[in-house]
PDB file of C-alpha atoms in Angstrom:
ATOM      1  CA  GLN A   1      94.715 103.214  72.594  1.00  0.00           C
ATOM      2  CA  VAL A   2      97.714 100.964  72.963  1.00  0.00           C
ATOM      3  CA  GLN A   3      97.724  97.477  71.422  1.00  0.00           C
ATOM      4  CA  LEU A   4      98.624  94.620  73.771  1.00  0.00           C
ATOM      5  CA  VAL A   5      99.664  91.022  73.095  1.00  0.00           C
ATOM      6  CA  GLU A   6     100.114  88.433  75.828  1.00  0.00           C
ATOM      7  CA  SER A   7     102.401  85.407  75.625  1.00  0.00           C
ATOM      8  CA  GLY A   8     103.642  82.680  77.934  1.00  0.00           C
ATOM      9  CA  GLU A   9     100.675  80.331  77.847  1.00  0.00           C
ATOM     10  CA  GLY A  10     101.352  77.058  79.572  1.00  0.00           C
ATOM     11  CA  LEU A  11     100.384  73.958  81.505  1.00  0.00           C
ATOM     12  CA  VAL A  12     102.271  73.471  84.768  1.00  0.00           C
ATOM     13  CA  GLN A  13     101.987  71.278  87.829  1.00  0.00           C
ATOM     14  CA  ALA A  14     100.956  72.705  91.175  1.00  0.00           C
ATOM     15  CA  GLY A  15     103.897  74.401  92.827  1.00  0.00           C
ATOM     16  CA  GLY A  16     105.470  75.246  89.500  1.00  0.00           C
ATOM     17  CA  SER A  17     106.314  78.581  87.913  1.00  0.00           C
ATOM     18  CA  LEU A  18     105.408  80.420  84.751  1.00  0.00           C
ATOM     19  CA  LYS A  19     106.266  83.837  83.325  1.00  0.00           C
ATOM     20  CA  LEU A  20     103.783  85.777  81.230  1.00  0.00           C
ATOM     21  CA  SER A  21     104.700  88.676  78.974  1.00  0.00           C
ATOM     22  CA  CYS A  22     102.613  91.563  77.696  1.00  0.00           C
ATOM     23  CA  SER A  23     104.045  93.414  74.708  1.00  0.00           C
ATOM     24  CA  ALA A  24     102.693  96.804  73.706  1.00  0.00           C
ATOM     25  CA  SER A  25     102.667  98.891  70.557  1.00  0.00           C
ATOM     26  CA  GLY A  26     100.930 101.932  69.180  1.00  0.00           C
ATOM     27  CA  HIS A  27     101.538 104.570  71.831  1.00  0.00           C
ATOM     28  CA  THR A  28     104.197 105.685  74.283  1.00  0.00           C
ATOM     29  CA  PHE A  29     104.265 102.746  76.632  1.00  0.00           C
ATOM     30  CA  ASN A  30     105.367 104.592  79.739  1.00  0.00           C
ATOM     31  CA  ASN A  31     102.231 106.731  79.597  1.00  0.00           C
ATOM     32  CA  TYR A  32     100.241 103.745  80.862  1.00  0.00           C
ATOM     33  CA  VAL A  33      99.695 101.749  83.983  1.00  0.00           C
ATOM     34  CA  VAL A  34      99.609  98.061  83.034  1.00  0.00           C
ATOM     35  CA  GLY A  35      97.668  95.423  84.886  1.00  0.00           C
ATOM     36  CA  TRP A  36      97.030  91.696  84.764  1.00  0.00           C
ATOM     37  CA  PHE A  37      93.594  90.194  85.237  1.00  0.00           C
ATOM     38  CA  LEU A  38      92.369  86.609  85.202  1.00  0.00           C
ATOM     39  CA  GLN A  39      89.096  85.051  84.200  1.00  0.00           C
ATOM     40  CA  ALA A  40      88.241  81.504  85.182  1.00  0.00           C
ATOM     41  CA  PRO A  41      85.478  79.606  83.364  1.00  0.00           C
ATOM     42  CA  GLY A  42      82.064  80.847  84.408  1.00  0.00           C
ATOM     43  CA  LYS A  43      83.476  83.611  86.584  1.00  0.00           C
ATOM     44  CA  GLU A  44      83.980  87.331  86.260  1.00  0.00           C
ATOM     45  CA  ARG A  45      87.294  88.862  85.297  1.00  0.00           C
ATOM     46  CA  GLU A  46      89.280  89.809  88.374  1.00  0.00           C
ATOM     47  CA  PHE A  47      92.331  91.868  89.233  1.00  0.00           C
ATOM     48  CA  VAL A  48      95.685  90.145  89.732  1.00  0.00           C
ATOM     49  CA  ALA A  49      98.417  92.808  89.724  1.00  0.00           C
ATOM     50  CA  SER A  50      99.326  96.193  88.300  1.00  0.00           C
ATOM     51  CA  ILE A  51     102.367  98.401  87.939  1.00  0.00           C
ATOM     52  CA  SER A  52     102.693 102.159  87.633  1.00  0.00           C
ATOM     53  CA  ARG A  53     104.076 103.900  84.579  1.00  0.00           C
ATOM     54  CA  ILE A  54     107.755 103.688  85.509  1.00  0.00           C
ATOM     55  CA  GLY A  55     107.456 100.769  87.915  1.00  0.00           C
ATOM     56  CA  PHE A  56     107.546 102.907  91.041  1.00  0.00           C
ATOM     57  CA  ARG A  57     104.428 101.338  92.498  1.00  0.00           C
ATOM     58  CA  THR A  58     102.818  97.895  92.299  1.00  0.00           C
ATOM     59  CA  ALA A  59      99.586  96.386  93.583  1.00  0.00           C
ATOM     60  CA  TYR A  60      98.532  92.763  94.029  1.00  0.00           C
ATOM     61  CA  ALA A  61      95.390  90.830  94.789  1.00  0.00           C
ATOM     62  CA  ASN A  62      95.567  89.190  98.209  1.00  0.00           C
ATOM     63  CA  SER A  63      95.340  85.773  96.586  1.00  0.00           C
ATOM     64  CA  VAL A  64      98.653  86.215  94.756  1.00  0.00           C
ATOM     65  CA  LYS A  65     100.710  88.307  97.174  1.00  0.00           C
ATOM     66  CA  GLY A  66     104.046  86.680  97.847  1.00  0.00           C
ATOM     67  CA  ARG A  67     103.667  84.340  94.853  1.00  0.00           C
ATOM     68  CA  PHE A  68     103.370  86.622  91.807  1.00  0.00           C
ATOM     69  CA  THR A  69     105.640  89.498  90.803  1.00  0.00           C
ATOM     70  CA  ILE A  70     104.821  92.131  88.203  1.00  0.00           C
ATOM     71  CA  SER A  71     107.599  94.082  86.500  1.00  0.00           C
ATOM     72  CA  ARG A  72     108.088  96.187  83.390  1.00  0.00           C
ATOM     73  CA  ASP A  73     110.804  97.085  80.925  1.00  0.00           C
ATOM     74  CA  ASN A  74     109.768 100.293  79.191  1.00  0.00           C
ATOM     75  CA  ALA A  75     112.709 100.085  76.786  1.00  0.00           C
ATOM     76  CA  LYS A  76     111.179  96.844  75.475  1.00  0.00           C
ATOM     77  CA  ASN A  77     107.543  97.982  75.815  1.00  0.00           C
ATOM     78  CA  THR A  78     106.892  94.862  77.870  1.00  0.00           C
ATOM     79  CA  VAL A  79     105.338  93.996  81.218  1.00  0.00           C
ATOM     80  CA  TYR A  80     105.930  90.642  82.883  1.00  0.00           C
ATOM     81  CA  LEU A  81     104.035  88.561  85.404  1.00  0.00           C
ATOM     82  CA  HIS A  82     106.270  86.033  87.119  1.00  0.00           C
ATOM     83  CA  MET A  83     104.110  83.428  88.818  1.00  0.00           C
ATOM     84  CA  THR A  84     105.503  80.994  91.380  1.00  0.00           C
ATOM     85  CA  GLY A  85     103.897  78.526  93.762  1.00  0.00           C
ATOM     86  CA  LEU A  86     101.083  78.027  91.283  1.00  0.00           C
ATOM     87  CA  LYS A  87      97.862  76.441  92.507  1.00  0.00           C
ATOM     88  CA  PRO A  88      95.066  74.729  90.555  1.00  0.00           C
ATOM     89  CA  GLU A  89      92.812  77.665  91.442  1.00  0.00           C
ATOM     90  CA  ASP A  90      95.147  79.947  89.449  1.00  0.00           C
ATOM     91  CA  THR A  91      93.906  78.225  86.294  1.00  0.00           C
ATOM     92  CA  ALA A  92      92.360  80.884  84.063  1.00  0.00           C
ATOM     93  CA  VAL A  93      92.789  83.028  81.001  1.00  0.00           C
ATOM     94  CA  TYR A  94      95.126  85.868  81.909  1.00  0.00           C
ATOM     95  CA  TYR A  95      94.702  89.281  80.291  1.00  0.00           C
ATOM     96  CA  CYS A  96      96.934  92.303  80.352  1.00  0.00           C
ATOM     97  CA  ALA A  97      95.406  95.743  80.195  1.00  0.00           C
ATOM     98  CA  ALA A  98      96.564  99.355  80.021  1.00  0.00           C
ATOM     99  CA  GLY A  99      95.097 102.499  81.499  1.00  0.00           C
ATOM    100  CA  ALA A 100      96.099 106.127  81.740  1.00  0.00           C
ATOM    101  CA  SER A 101      97.153 107.464  85.122  1.00  0.00           C
ATOM    102  CA  THR A 102      99.575 109.779  86.849  1.00  0.00           C
ATOM    103  CA  TRP A 103     103.182 108.680  86.938  1.00  0.00           C
ATOM    104  CA  TYR A 104     103.149 107.866  90.670  1.00  0.00           C
ATOM    105  CA  THR A 105      99.933 105.830  91.014  1.00  0.00           C
ATOM    106  CA  THR A 106      98.703 102.460  89.895  1.00  0.00           C
ATOM    107  CA  LEU A 107      95.215 101.151  89.123  1.00  0.00           C
ATOM    108  CA  THR A 108      93.313  98.120  90.360  1.00  0.00           C
ATOM    109  CA  SER A 109      89.757  98.462  89.052  1.00  0.00           C
ATOM    110  CA  LEU A 110      88.794  96.766  85.819  1.00  0.00           C
ATOM    111  CA  ALA A 111      86.932  99.915  84.751  1.00  0.00           C
ATOM    112  CA  ASP A 112      90.159 101.973  84.886  1.00  0.00           C
ATOM    113  CA  PHE A 113      91.726 100.012  82.017  1.00  0.00           C
ATOM    114  CA  ASP A 114      90.650 100.722  78.446  1.00  0.00           C
ATOM    115  CA  SER A 115      93.051  98.672  76.322  1.00  0.00           C
ATOM    116  CA  TRP A 116      93.054  94.882  76.570  1.00  0.00           C
ATOM    117  CA  GLY A 117      94.978  91.995  75.101  1.00  0.00           C
ATOM    118  CA  GLN A 118      93.389  88.835  73.757  1.00  0.00           C
ATOM    119  CA  GLY A 119      94.358  86.697  76.758  1.00  0.00           C
ATOM    120  CA  THR A 120      96.622  83.711  77.342  1.00  0.00           C
ATOM    121  CA  GLN A 121      95.689  80.418  79.002  1.00  0.00           C
ATOM    122  CA  VAL A 122      97.343  79.259  82.218  1.00  0.00           C
ATOM    123  CA  THR A 123      96.473  75.769  83.437  1.00  0.00           C
ATOM    124  CA  VAL A 124      97.733  74.373  86.726  1.00  0.00           C
ATOM    125  CA  SER A 125      97.296  70.659  87.327  1.00  0.00           C
ATOM    126  CA  SER A 126      97.052  69.140  90.777  1.00  0.00           C
TER     127      SER A 126
END
């Protein structure tokens, strides 16, 4: 498995922006699809965005389309989630996760990811 560490925790006002990073170690990073998930208090973990092994393909939850952008830099073993137009309902712990896949596909189901980071808190005030 690959080891993942999230960073970029923050408190922002509604309408603001924040960039999260997910740094990986332990295995060849470009062997993995990387995704972001969020978990709000009392709710289940849910899909946010994912990116294929070399960034050819991305996927987004409907709730974040047009506001969030996922990208990756395989030379730095890092995936980013750039969040703009933040809303109070985006408040959650955000997790990055990695899963094996073909080079041309991405993943969106929580069950497809088998390596997880510890999470980073994003709080959006109204």
